[in-house]
Coordinates of C-alpha atoms in Angstrom, one line a residue:
M998 CA 0.0 0.0 0.0
A999 CA 2.8 2.3 0.9
R1000 CA 4.8 1.3 -2.2
G1001 CA 4.8 3.4 -5.4
G1002 CA 5.5 6.7 -3.7
G1003 CA 2.9 9.4 -3.0
G1004 CA 1.7 9.6 -6.6
W1005 CA -1.7 7.9 -6.1
H1006 CA -3.3 11.1 -4.8
V1007 CA -2.2 12.9 -8.1
V1008 CA -3.8 10.1 -10.1
V1009 CA -7.1 10.5 -8.1
L1010 CA -7.1 14.3 -8.8
L1011 CA -6.5 13.7 -12.5
L1012 CA -9.3 11.1 -12.7
V1013 CA -11.7 13.4 -10.9
C1014 CA -10.8 16.4 -13.1
T1015 CA -11.4 14.3 -16.2
A1016 CA -14.7 13.0 -14.8
I1017 CA -15.9 16.6 -14.0
G1018 CA -14.7 17.9 -17.3
V1019 CA -13.0 20.9 -15.8
R1020 CA -14.2 24.2 -17.1
S1021 CA -17.1 23.5 -19.4
D1022 CA -16.9 27.2 -20.4
A1023 CA -13.4 26.7 -21.8
S1024 CA -14.7 24.8 -24.8
D1025 CA -14.9 26.7 -28.1
H1026 CA -17.8 29.2 -28.2
K1027 CA -17.0 31.4 -31.2
Y1028 CA -20.0 32.5 -33.3
K1029 CA -20.7 34.4 -36.5
I1030 CA -23.7 36.8 -37.1
G1031 CA -26.9 34.8 -37.3
D1032 CA -25.4 31.6 -35.7
V1033 CA -27.7 29.6 -33.4
V1034 CA -26.4 29.9 -29.8
P1035 CA -27.6 27.0 -27.6
L1036 CA -30.3 28.0 -25.2
Y1037 CA -31.7 25.4 -22.8
A1038 CA -34.6 25.6 -20.4
N1039 CA -33.6 23.8 -17.2
K1040 CA -36.2 23.8 -14.4
V1041 CA -38.9 25.7 -12.5
G1042 CA -39.7 25.5 -8.8
P1043 CA -40.6 27.4 -5.6
F1044 CA -37.9 30.0 -4.9
H1045 CA -37.6 29.0 -1.2
N1046 CA -37.5 25.3 -1.8
P1047 CA -34.3 24.6 -3.6
S1048 CA -34.7 20.8 -3.7
E1049 CA -38.3 21.0 -5.1
T1050 CA -37.7 21.6 -8.8
Y1051 CA -39.7 20.5 -11.8
R1052 CA -39.1 20.2 -15.5
Y1053 CA -39.7 23.5 -17.4
F1054 CA -42.5 22.1 -19.6
D1055 CA -44.3 20.6 -16.6
L1056 CA -46.0 24.0 -16.6
P1057 CA -48.1 24.8 -19.8
F1058 CA -45.5 27.1 -21.5
C1059 CA -45.3 27.4 -25.3
S1060 CA -43.4 24.3 -26.4
P1061 CA -41.1 24.3 -29.4
G1062 CA -42.3 21.6 -31.9
D1063 CA -39.7 19.1 -31.0
V1064 CA -38.4 19.3 -27.4
K1065 CA -34.9 17.9 -27.4
D1066 CA -33.3 16.7 -24.1
K1067 CA -29.7 17.7 -23.7
S1068 CA -27.4 14.7 -22.7
E1069 CA -26.1 15.3 -19.2
A1070 CA -23.2 14.3 -17.1
L1071 CA -23.7 12.3 -13.9
G1072 CA -23.3 15.3 -11.6
E1073 CA -25.9 17.3 -13.5
V1074 CA -28.5 14.6 -13.1
L1075 CA -27.7 14.3 -9.4
N1076 CA -28.0 18.1 -9.1
G1077 CA -31.6 17.8 -10.5
D1078 CA -30.8 19.5 -13.8
R1079 CA -32.9 18.4 -16.8
L1080 CA -32.0 20.6 -19.7
V1081 CA -34.3 20.8 -22.8
S1082 CA -34.4 23.0 -25.8
A1083 CA -36.1 26.4 -24.9
P1084 CA -38.8 28.0 -27.0
Y1085 CA -36.7 31.2 -27.5
K1086 CA -34.4 31.7 -30.5
L1087 CA -31.5 34.1 -29.6
D1088 CA -29.3 34.0 -32.6
F1089 CA -25.9 35.7 -32.4
L1090 CA -26.1 39.5 -32.8
V1091 CA -29.7 39.4 -34.1
D1092 CA -31.9 41.9 -32.2
K1093 CA -35.6 41.1 -31.8
E1094 CA -38.4 43.3 -30.7
S1095 CA -41.6 41.8 -29.2
E1096 CA -41.3 38.6 -31.1
V1097 CA -44.3 36.3 -30.5
I1098 CA -43.4 32.7 -29.6
C1099 CA -47.0 31.5 -29.7
K1100 CA -50.6 32.6 -29.0
K1101 CA -52.2 30.3 -26.5
K1102 CA -55.6 29.9 -25.0
L1103 CA -55.0 28.7 -21.4
S1104 CA -57.7 26.4 -20.1
V1105 CA -59.1 26.8 -16.6
K1106 CA -56.9 24.0 -15.4
E1107 CA -53.7 25.6 -17.0
V1108 CA -54.7 29.0 -15.4
A1109 CA -54.9 27.2 -12.0
E1110 CA -51.5 25.6 -12.6
F1111 CA -49.9 29.0 -13.4
R1112 CA -51.7 30.7 -10.5
S1113 CA -50.5 28.1 -8.0
A1114 CA -46.9 28.5 -9.4
V1115 CA -47.0 32.3 -9.1
S1116 CA -48.4 32.1 -5.5
K1117 CA -45.5 29.9 -4.5
D1118 CA -42.9 32.3 -6.0
Y1119 CA -41.8 30.0 -8.8
Y1120 CA -38.7 30.9 -10.7
F1121 CA -37.3 29.5 -13.9
Q1122 CA -33.7 28.7 -14.8
M1123 CA -32.2 28.5 -18.3
Y1124 CA -28.7 28.3 -19.7
Y1125 CA -27.6 30.3 -22.7
D1126 CA -24.1 29.3 -24.0
D1127 CA -23.5 27.8 -20.5
L1128 CA -24.4 31.1 -18.8
P1129 CA -27.3 30.9 -16.2
I1130 CA -30.5 32.9 -16.6
W1131 CA -33.0 33.3 -13.7
G1132 CA -36.3 35.0 -13.5
F1133 CA -39.7 34.8 -11.8
L1134 CA -42.8 33.5 -13.6
G1135 CA -45.2 36.2 -12.3
K1136 CA -46.1 38.3 -9.3
V1137 CA -48.8 38.5 -6.6
D1138 CA -50.4 41.9 -6.0
K1139 CA -51.0 42.2 -2.3
E1140 CA -51.1 46.0 -2.1
G1141 CA -53.6 47.3 0.3
K1142 CA -55.2 43.9 0.7
T1143 CA -55.2 42.0 4.0
D1144 CA -57.4 39.0 3.0
P1145 CA -55.5 36.5 0.8
S1146 CA -58.7 35.8 -1.1
E1147 CA -58.4 39.4 -2.5
Y1148 CA -54.9 39.0 -3.8
K1149 CA -54.4 39.4 -7.6
Y1150 CA -52.2 36.9 -9.5
Y1151 CA -50.3 38.0 -12.6
L1152 CA -48.2 36.0 -15.1
F1153 CA -45.3 37.7 -17.0
K1154 CA -45.8 37.2 -20.7
H1155 CA -42.9 39.3 -22.2
L1156 CA -39.3 38.4 -21.5
H1157 CA -36.6 40.9 -22.4
F1158 CA -33.1 39.5 -22.9
E1159 CA -30.0 41.8 -22.8
I1160 CA -27.0 40.0 -24.2
F1161 CA -23.4 41.3 -24.1
Y1162 CA -20.8 40.1 -26.6
N1163 CA -17.0 40.6 -27.1
K1164 CA -16.1 40.1 -30.8
D1165 CA -17.3 36.5 -31.6
R1166 CA -18.1 35.4 -28.0
V1167 CA -21.1 35.7 -25.7
I1168 CA -20.0 37.2 -22.4
E1169 CA -23.1 37.9 -20.3
I1170 CA -26.9 37.6 -20.4
N1171 CA -29.6 39.2 -18.3
A1172 CA -33.3 38.4 -18.5
R1173 CA -35.9 40.8 -17.1
T1174 CA -39.7 40.7 -17.3
D1175 CA -41.8 43.5 -18.7
P1176 CA -43.8 44.8 -15.7
N1177 CA -46.5 46.1 -18.0
A1178 CA -47.1 42.9 -20.0
L1179 CA -49.1 40.9 -17.5
V1180 CA -51.9 38.3 -17.7
D1181 CA -54.4 38.2 -14.9
L1182 CA -54.8 34.7 -13.5
T1183 CA -56.9 35.6 -10.5
E1184 CA -60.2 34.1 -11.8
D1185 CA -60.9 30.5 -12.9
K1186 CA -61.6 31.3 -16.6
E1187 CA -60.0 30.7 -20.0
V1188 CA -57.4 33.3 -20.9
D1189 CA -55.8 34.2 -24.2
V1190 CA -52.0 34.8 -23.9
D1191 CA -49.4 36.0 -26.4
F1192 CA -46.0 34.8 -25.1
M1193 CA -43.4 37.2 -26.4
Y1194 CA -39.7 38.1 -26.1
S1195 CA -37.2 40.7 -27.1
A1196 CA -33.4 40.5 -27.5
K1197 CA -30.9 43.4 -27.4
W1198 CA -27.2 42.8 -28.1
K1199 CA -24.6 45.1 -26.6
E1200 CA -20.8 45.2 -26.9
T1201 CA -18.6 44.8 -23.8
N1202 CA -14.8 44.8 -23.1
I1203 CA -14.9 41.9 -20.6
A1204 CA -12.7 39.0 -21.8
F1205 CA -14.3 35.6 -22.4
E1206 CA -12.0 34.0 -19.8
K1207 CA -13.5 36.4 -17.1
R1208 CA -17.1 36.0 -18.0
M1209 CA -17.8 33.8 -14.9
E1210 CA -16.2 36.2 -12.5
K1211 CA -19.4 38.2 -12.1
Y1212 CA -21.0 35.2 -10.3
S1213 CA -18.1 34.6 -7.9
H1214 CA -17.8 38.3 -7.0
S1215 CA -21.2 38.2 -5.3
S1216 CA -19.9 36.1 -2.5
S1217 CA -16.7 38.1 -2.1
L1218 CA -18.3 41.6 -1.8
P1219 CA -16.4 43.7 0.9
R1220 CA -19.3 43.4 3.3
H1221 CA -19.4 39.6 3.1
L1222 CA -15.6 39.3 3.2
E1223 CA -15.5 41.4 6.4
I1224 CA -18.0 39.0 8.1
H1225 CA -15.9 36.0 6.8
W1226 CA -12.6 37.5 8.1
F1227 CA -14.3 38.4 11.4
S1228 CA -15.5 34.8 11.7
I1229 CA -11.9 33.6 11.0
I1230 CA -10.3 36.0 13.4
N1231 CA -12.9 35.2 16.1
S1232 CA -12.3 31.4 15.6
C1233 CA -8.5 31.8 15.6
V1234 CA -8.5 33.9 18.8
T1235 CA -10.9 31.4 20.5
V1236 CA -8.7 28.5 19.3
L1237 CA -5.4 30.2 20.3
L1238 CA -6.7 31.1 23.7
L1239 CA -8.2 27.7 24.3
T1240 CA -5.2 25.7 22.9
G1241 CA -2.8 27.9 24.8
F1242 CA -4.9 27.5 28.0
L1243 CA -5.2 23.7 27.6
A1244 CA -1.5 23.3 26.6
T1245 CA -0.3 25.3 29.6
I1246 CA -2.5 23.3 32.0
L1247 CA -1.6 19.9 30.4
M1248 CA 2.1 20.7 30.2
R1249 CA 2.2 21.8 33.8
V1250 CA 0.1 19.0 35.1
L1251 CA 2.0 16.4 33.1
K1252 CA 5.3 17.8 34.2
N1253 CA 4.2 17.7 37.8
D1254 CA 2.9 14.1 37.2
F1255 CA 6.2 13.0 35.7
V1256 CA 8.2 14.6 38.6
K1257 CA 5.8 13.0 41.1
Y1258 CA 5.9 9.6 39.5
A1259 CA 9.8 9.7 39.2
H1260 CA 10.0 10.7 42.9
D1261 CA 7.5 7.9 43.9
E1262 CA 9.7 5.4 42.1
E1263 CA 12.8 6.6 44.1
A1264 CA 10.7 6.4 47.4
A1265 CA 9.2 3.3 48.8
D1266 CA 7.9 0.9 46.2
D1267 CA 5.0 -0.2 48.3
Q1268 CA 3.4 3.2 48.1
E1269 CA -0.1 3.3 46.6
E1270 CA -0.2 4.6 43.0
T1271 CA -2.8 7.2 42.0
G1272 CA -3.9 9.0 38.9
W1273 CA -3.3 7.9 35.3
K1274 CA -0.2 5.9 36.1
Y1275 CA -2.2 3.7 38.4
I1276 CA -4.1 2.3 35.4
H1277 CA -1.1 1.7 33.1
G1278 CA -2.0 -2.0 33.0
D1279 CA -5.5 -1.3 31.6
V1280 CA -5.1 1.8 29.4
F1281 CA -4.2 -0.3 26.3
R1282 CA -6.8 -2.9 26.9
F1283 CA -8.6 -3.3 23.6
P1284 CA -12.1 -1.7 23.4
K1285 CA -15.4 -3.6 23.2
Y1286 CA -17.0 -4.1 19.8
K1287 CA -13.6 -3.8 18.1
S1288 CA -14.9 -4.7 14.7
L1289 CA -17.3 -1.8 14.8
F1290 CA -14.6 0.4 16.2
A1291 CA -12.1 -0.4 13.4
A1292 CA -14.9 0.0 10.8
A1293 CA -15.8 3.4 12.1
L1294 CA -12.1 4.4 12.1
G1295 CA -11.7 3.2 8.5
S1296 CA -14.8 5.0 7.3
G1297 CA -13.8 8.2 9.1
T1298 CA -10.3 8.1 7.6
Q1299 CA -11.8 7.7 4.1
L1300 CA -14.2 10.6 4.6
F1301 CA -11.3 12.7 5.9
T1302 CA -9.4 11.9 2.7
L1303 CA -12.5 12.7 0.6
A1304 CA -12.8 16.1 2.3
T1305 CA -9.1 16.9 1.7
F1306 CA -9.4 16.1 -2.0
I1307 CA -12.6 18.2 -2.4
F1308 CA -10.7 21.1 -0.8
L1309 CA -7.8 20.6 -3.1
L1310 CA -10.1 20.7 -6.2
A1311 CA -11.9 23.7 -4.8
L1312 CA -8.7 25.6 -4.2
V1313 CA -7.5 24.7 -7.8
G1314 CA -10.8 26.3 -9.1
V1315 CA -12.8 23.4 -10.3
F1316 CA -16.0 24.3 -8.5
Y1317 CA -16.6 27.7 -10.1
P1318 CA -20.3 28.9 -9.9
Y1319 CA -22.7 27.1 -12.2
N1320 CA -20.3 24.4 -13.2
R1321 CA -23.3 22.2 -13.1
G1322 CA -23.0 19.1 -10.9
A1323 CA -19.2 19.3 -10.6
L1324 CA -19.3 18.9 -6.8
F1325 CA -21.6 15.8 -7.0
T1326 CA -19.4 14.2 -9.7
A1327 CA -16.3 14.8 -7.6
L1328 CA -18.0 13.4 -4.4
V1329 CA -19.1 10.2 -6.2
V1330 CA -15.8 9.6 -8.0
I1331 CA -13.5 10.4 -5.1
Y1332 CA -15.6 8.4 -2.6
A1333 CA -15.4 5.4 -5.0
L1334 CA -11.6 5.8 -5.5
T1335 CA -10.8 6.3 -1.8
S1336 CA -12.7 3.2 -0.5
G1337 CA -9.3 1.3 -0.5
I1338 CA -8.2 3.6 2.3
A1339 CA -11.2 2.6 4.4
G1340 CA -10.5 -1.1 3.8
Y1341 CA -6.8 -0.8 4.6
T1342 CA -7.3 1.3 7.7
A1343 CA -10.1 -0.8 9.1
A1344 CA -8.5 -4.2 8.4
S1345 CA -5.0 -3.3 9.6
F1346 CA -6.4 -1.7 12.8
Y1347 CA -8.8 -4.7 13.4
C1348 CA -5.8 -7.1 13.0
Q1349 CA -3.8 -4.9 15.4
L1350 CA -6.6 -5.3 17.9
E1351 CA -6.2 -9.1 17.5
G1352 CA -9.5 -9.5 15.6
T1353 CA -9.9 -12.7 13.6
N1354 CA -13.0 -12.2 11.4
W1355 CA -11.6 -9.6 9.0
V1356 CA -14.1 -10.4 6.3
R1357 CA -17.0 -9.4 8.5
N1358 CA -15.1 -6.3 9.5
L1359 CA -14.7 -5.3 5.8
L1360 CA -18.5 -5.8 5.2
L1361 CA -19.2 -3.7 8.2
T1362 CA -16.8 -1.0 6.9
G1363 CA -18.4 -1.0 3.5
A1364 CA -21.9 -0.7 5.0
L1365 CA -21.2 1.7 7.9
F1366 CA -21.6 4.9 5.8
C1367 CA -23.1 3.6 2.6
G1368 CA -25.9 1.7 4.3
P1369 CA -27.6 4.7 6.0
L1370 CA -26.9 6.8 2.9
F1371 CA -28.6 4.2 0.6
L1372 CA -31.7 3.9 2.9
T1373 CA -32.0 7.7 3.0
F1374 CA -31.6 7.9 -0.8
C1375 CA -34.3 5.2 -1.3
F1376 CA -36.8 7.1 0.9
L1377 CA -36.1 10.6 -0.6
N1378 CA -36.1 9.3 -4.2
T1379 CA -39.5 7.7 -3.6
V1380 CA -40.7 11.1 -2.3
A1381 CA -39.3 12.9 -5.3
I1382 CA -41.0 10.4 -7.7
A1383 CA -44.3 10.9 -5.9
Y1384 CA -43.9 14.7 -6.5
H1385 CA -42.7 14.2 -10.1
A1386 CA -39.7 16.4 -9.2
T1387 CA -36.4 16.5 -11.1
A1388 CA -34.6 15.4 -7.9
A1389 CA -35.9 11.9 -8.7
L1390 CA -33.0 10.1 -10.3
P1391 CA -33.8 8.3 -13.6
F1392 CA -33.3 4.5 -13.6
G1393 CA -30.2 4.8 -15.8
T1394 CA -28.4 7.0 -13.3
I1395 CA -29.2 4.6 -10.5
V1396 CA -27.7 1.8 -12.5
V1397 CA -24.6 3.9 -13.2
I1398 CA -24.1 4.6 -9.5
F1399 CA -24.7 0.9 -8.7
L1400 CA -22.1 -0.1 -11.2
I1401 CA -19.6 2.4 -9.8
W1402 CA -20.2 0.9 -6.3
A1403 CA -20.0 -2.7 -7.6
L1404 CA -17.0 -2.3 -10.0
V1405 CA -14.9 0.3 -8.3
T1406 CA -15.9 0.9 -4.6
S1407 CA -16.3 -2.7 -3.5
P1408 CA -13.2 -4.2 -5.2
L1409 CA -11.0 -1.4 -3.9
L1410 CA -12.4 -1.9 -0.4
V1411 CA -11.5 -5.6 -0.6
L1412 CA -8.1 -4.9 -2.0
G1413 CA -7.4 -2.4 0.7
G1414 CA -8.7 -4.8 3.3
I1415 CA -6.4 -7.6 2.0
A1416 CA -3.4 -5.2 2.1
G1417 CA -4.3 -4.1 5.6
K1418 CA -4.6 -7.7 6.8
N1419 CA -1.3 -8.6 5.3
S1420 CA 0.5 -5.5 6.7
K1421 CA 1.1 -7.6 9.9
A1422 CA 1.5 -4.4 11.9
E1423 CA 1.5 -4.9 15.7
F1424 CA -0.3 -2.5 18.1
Q1425 CA 2.4 -0.3 19.7
A1426 CA 1.6 -0.3 23.4
P1427 CA 4.3 1.1 25.7
C1428 CA 2.8 -0.8 28.7
R1429 CA 1.8 -4.4 29.1
T1430 CA -1.9 -5.0 29.7
T1431 CA -2.8 -6.9 32.9
K1432 CA -4.9 -10.1 32.7
Y1433 CA -7.9 -8.7 34.6
P1434 CA -9.3 -5.2 34.2
R1435 CA -9.3 -2.9 37.2
E1436 CA -12.7 -1.7 38.5
I1437 CA -13.4 1.9 37.5
P1438 CA -14.1 4.1 40.6
P1439 CA -17.6 5.7 40.8
L1440 CA -17.5 9.0 38.9
P1441 CA -19.7 12.2 39.1
W1442 CA -22.4 12.6 36.4
Y1443 CA -20.5 15.2 34.4
R1444 CA -17.8 12.6 33.7
G1445 CA -20.3 10.4 31.8
T1446 CA -20.2 9.9 28.1
L1447 CA -23.0 12.3 27.1
P1448 CA -22.0 15.3 29.2
Q1449 CA -18.4 14.9 27.9
M1450 CA -19.6 14.7 24.3
A1451 CA -21.6 17.9 24.9
M1452 CA -18.4 19.6 26.2
A1453 CA -16.3 18.3 23.4
G1454 CA -18.7 19.2 20.5
F1455 CA -19.5 22.7 21.6
L1456 CA -16.0 24.2 21.1
P1457 CA -15.3 23.0 17.6
F1458 CA -18.8 24.0 16.6
S1459 CA -18.4 27.5 18.0
A1460 CA -15.3 27.9 15.7
I1461 CA -17.3 27.1 12.5
Y1462 CA -20.9 28.2 13.1
I1463 CA -20.6 31.7 11.3
E1464 CA -19.2 30.0 8.2
L1465 CA -22.0 27.3 8.4
Y1466 CA -24.6 30.0 7.7
Y1467 CA -23.0 30.9 4.4
I1468 CA -22.6 27.2 3.4
F1469 CA -26.2 26.5 4.2
A1470 CA -27.4 29.6 2.3
S1471 CA -25.4 28.3 -0.7
V1472 CA -26.5 24.7 -0.6
W1473 CA -30.1 25.2 0.6
G1474 CA -30.6 28.6 -1.0
H1475 CA -29.5 30.7 -4.0
R1476 CA -26.4 32.4 -2.6
I1477 CA -23.2 31.6 -4.3
Y1478 CA -20.2 30.5 -2.2
T1479 CA -16.7 30.7 -3.7
I1480 CA -14.4 31.7 -0.8
Y1481 CA -12.9 28.2 -0.5
S1482 CA -9.6 29.5 0.9
I1483 CA -11.4 30.8 4.0
L1484 CA -13.5 27.6 4.2
F1485 CA -10.2 25.6 4.2
I1486 CA -8.8 27.7 7.0
V1487 CA -12.0 27.1 9.0
F1488 CA -11.7 23.3 8.3
I1489 CA -8.1 23.3 9.6
I1490 CA -9.2 25.2 12.7
L1491 CA -12.0 22.6 13.2
L1492 CA -9.5 19.7 13.0
I1493 CA -7.1 21.4 15.5
V1494 CA -9.8 22.2 18.0
T1495 CA -11.3 18.7 17.7
A1496 CA -8.0 17.0 18.3
F1497 CA -7.1 19.3 21.2
I1498 CA -10.3 19.1 23.1
T1499 CA -10.4 15.3 22.7
V1500 CA -6.8 15.0 24.1
A1501 CA -7.7 17.2 27.0
L1502 CA -10.9 15.2 27.9
T1503 CA -8.9 12.0 27.5
Y1504 CA -6.3 13.2 30.0
F1505 CA -9.0 14.2 32.6
Q1506 CA -10.7 10.8 32.0
L1507 CA -7.4 8.9 32.6
A1508 CA -6.6 11.1 35.6
A1509 CA -9.9 10.0 37.1
E1510 CA -8.7 6.4 36.7
D1511 CA -11.3 5.6 34.0
H1512 CA -9.4 3.5 31.4
E1513 CA -12.2 3.1 28.9
W1514 CA -11.1 6.0 26.7
W1515 CA -11.1 4.4 23.2
W1516 CA -14.8 4.8 22.3
R1517 CA -15.1 7.9 24.5
S1518 CA -12.4 9.7 22.4
F1519 CA -14.1 8.7 19.1
L1520 CA -17.6 9.9 20.4
C1521 CA -16.2 13.1 21.8
G1522 CA -14.3 13.9 18.5
G1523 CA -17.4 13.2 16.4
S1524 CA -19.9 15.0 18.7
T1525 CA -19.5 18.2 16.6
G1526 CA -21.6 16.4 13.9
L1527 CA -24.5 16.3 16.4
F1528 CA -24.1 20.0 17.0
I1529 CA -24.2 20.7 13.2
Y1530 CA -27.5 18.7 13.0
G1531 CA -28.8 20.9 15.9
Y1532 CA -27.9 23.9 13.8
C1533 CA -29.9 22.4 10.9
L1534 CA -33.0 22.7 13.1
Y1535 CA -32.2 26.3 13.9
Y1536 CA -31.5 27.2 10.3
Y1537 CA -34.7 25.5 9.0
Y1538 CA -37.0 27.3 11.4
A1539 CA -35.3 30.6 12.0
R1540 CA -33.2 31.4 8.9
S1541 CA -35.0 29.9 5.9
D1542 CA -38.4 29.9 4.3
M1543 CA -38.5 26.2 3.3
S1544 CA -41.8 24.5 3.6
G1545 CA -43.6 21.4 2.3
F1546 CA -43.0 17.7 3.0
M1547 CA -40.6 17.1 0.1
Q1548 CA -38.3 20.0 0.9
T1549 CA -38.4 19.2 4.7
S1550 CA -37.6 15.5 4.2
F1551 CA -34.8 16.4 1.7
F1552 CA -33.2 18.9 4.0
F1553 CA -33.3 16.8 7.2
G1554 CA -32.6 13.5 5.3
Y1555 CA -29.5 14.6 3.4
M1556 CA -28.2 16.8 6.3
A1557 CA -28.4 13.8 8.6
C1558 CA -26.1 11.9 6.2
V1559 CA -23.7 14.9 6.0
C1560 CA -23.6 15.2 9.8
Y1561 CA -23.1 11.5 10.2
A1562 CA -20.1 11.8 7.8
F1563 CA -18.8 14.6 10.0
F1564 CA -19.3 12.5 13.0
L1565 CA -17.2 9.6 11.6
M1566 CA -14.5 11.9 10.2
L1567 CA -14.0 14.0 13.3
G1568 CA -14.3 10.9 15.5
A1569 CA -11.4 9.3 13.6
V1570 CA -9.4 12.6 14.0
G1571 CA -10.2 12.7 17.8
F1572 CA -9.3 9.1 18.4
R1573 CA -6.0 9.4 16.4
A1574 CA -5.0 12.5 18.5
A1575 CA -6.0 10.8 21.8
L1576 CA -4.0 7.6 20.8
F1577 CA -0.9 9.6 20.0
F1578 CA -1.2 11.5 23.3
V1579 CA -1.8 8.4 25.4
R1580 CA 1.1 6.5 23.9
H1581 CA 3.3 9.6 24.5
I1582 CA 2.6 10.0 28.2
Y1583 CA 2.9 6.3 29.0
R1584 CA 6.2 6.1 27.1
S1585 CA 7.5 8.9 29.3
I1586 CA 7.2 6.8 32.6
K1587 CA 8.5 3.5 33.6
C1588 CA 5.8 0.9 33.5
E1589 CA 6.3 -2.3 35.5

């Protein structure tokens, strides 16, 4: 596994970049006057429910004679994108004035459909030469009316496109609705509508390579940047104070411990031992449920590797705004390619813990994260199918994901497991373990697992919670997030605080002569995941306008999977830090 240098991570990055198709806007987009520029209608949906999106032509718009579906990459389908040819014709440098797409008589049923969409703040999304276009379908007139039954509902029937070009390239497009061209949908009656559009071309000096920058600038406006940097400085100060405080205490206490134990050894040997040295014969006693423990460590290590690769790709600039589905593609591909790490870590650690049934351990490792994720997906996909939403994955995509799992993830997991089993590494314990475990003295309630987890999770969470709002507003809203460098710093701070707080709590646990620290360190490290899920509840009810069964189930279902991933990842980090610390302090004293 270690052979072949460190080149495997470069191979993973290259494979992912190929799978994503880095920079779709870098392909050739040169046009001559009158050339057809591709315009695709993507989806419609309630503005406040980002997961609840429907196909554009699920609403009774004017349909071009032959609606062609655009072939899409895996990430685009996972993202709920369903691109079809749009009814508008925006040829290169051809201005149009009040062009009629079609005249349509809306039936009572179609009027009701549009009215329902307008009342729920439906927006539409299109892509013109890979540039996104947004707009609302209509408006609700509530002026001076208190009773909802008196509201007036209007559909916008005239769309005005303003397109900027530089020589033979499309640089920018804006769509706005004509506030005077409205169709009244308030009453249940048939309505005649002339759907129209205009196009105006203007020249600009912006280079083609910089046309996407306008979208990333929105998240790095000075006001937002100030908040981000304030959040970073706040976190750093907290972390420095805390780590400095804990380091000082631990160093002084440990130094005193070492001096005391050295002095005790020189004094009478029959003196009663106390504190963490007293339990040196039990501290390396292997934990209960070691197969599950090794599987959790393996899964956590894999998810940590996945997060690291995602950050590397983000910092390289792969996830620029509206690179449709790039993040989903990267997650699927990297997760599949890194499953060997989970297999190797779990099997080698399980064998170090003198486990014998390594095959069962591998199966457990493979199912520990994928199992809950698969069950959540099955439930949510069924909900999406019932809603006829674009979030429902087509059968073909499900087959592709199954094949990736069967042909890449599972074989790599097994190969990693075999390599881990054959690594023949022995567990490095500085002290011999006694035959019979010591009894743990009765401890106060706040030294129990749950109170310790609450203490351990609060601090790392407080270091990241400001940044969490921006991430949530991006994933579960329409805000764009591009400041990956700041996010990476926050991630590093999160890891440092998690490791430090776990080490501190492990020391206090051992000092109280409680030698069952293995699971405790993992649970304390991972408890931040539970705090993040608590933040989900706060965000849903206090900071967002999401509603409806589908959006609620998608939000809490997928966030549960994300928080579970954080739990495993930070649990592995916490345990590794605690193990390093425990080995270090017991190596520093003489153990009989």
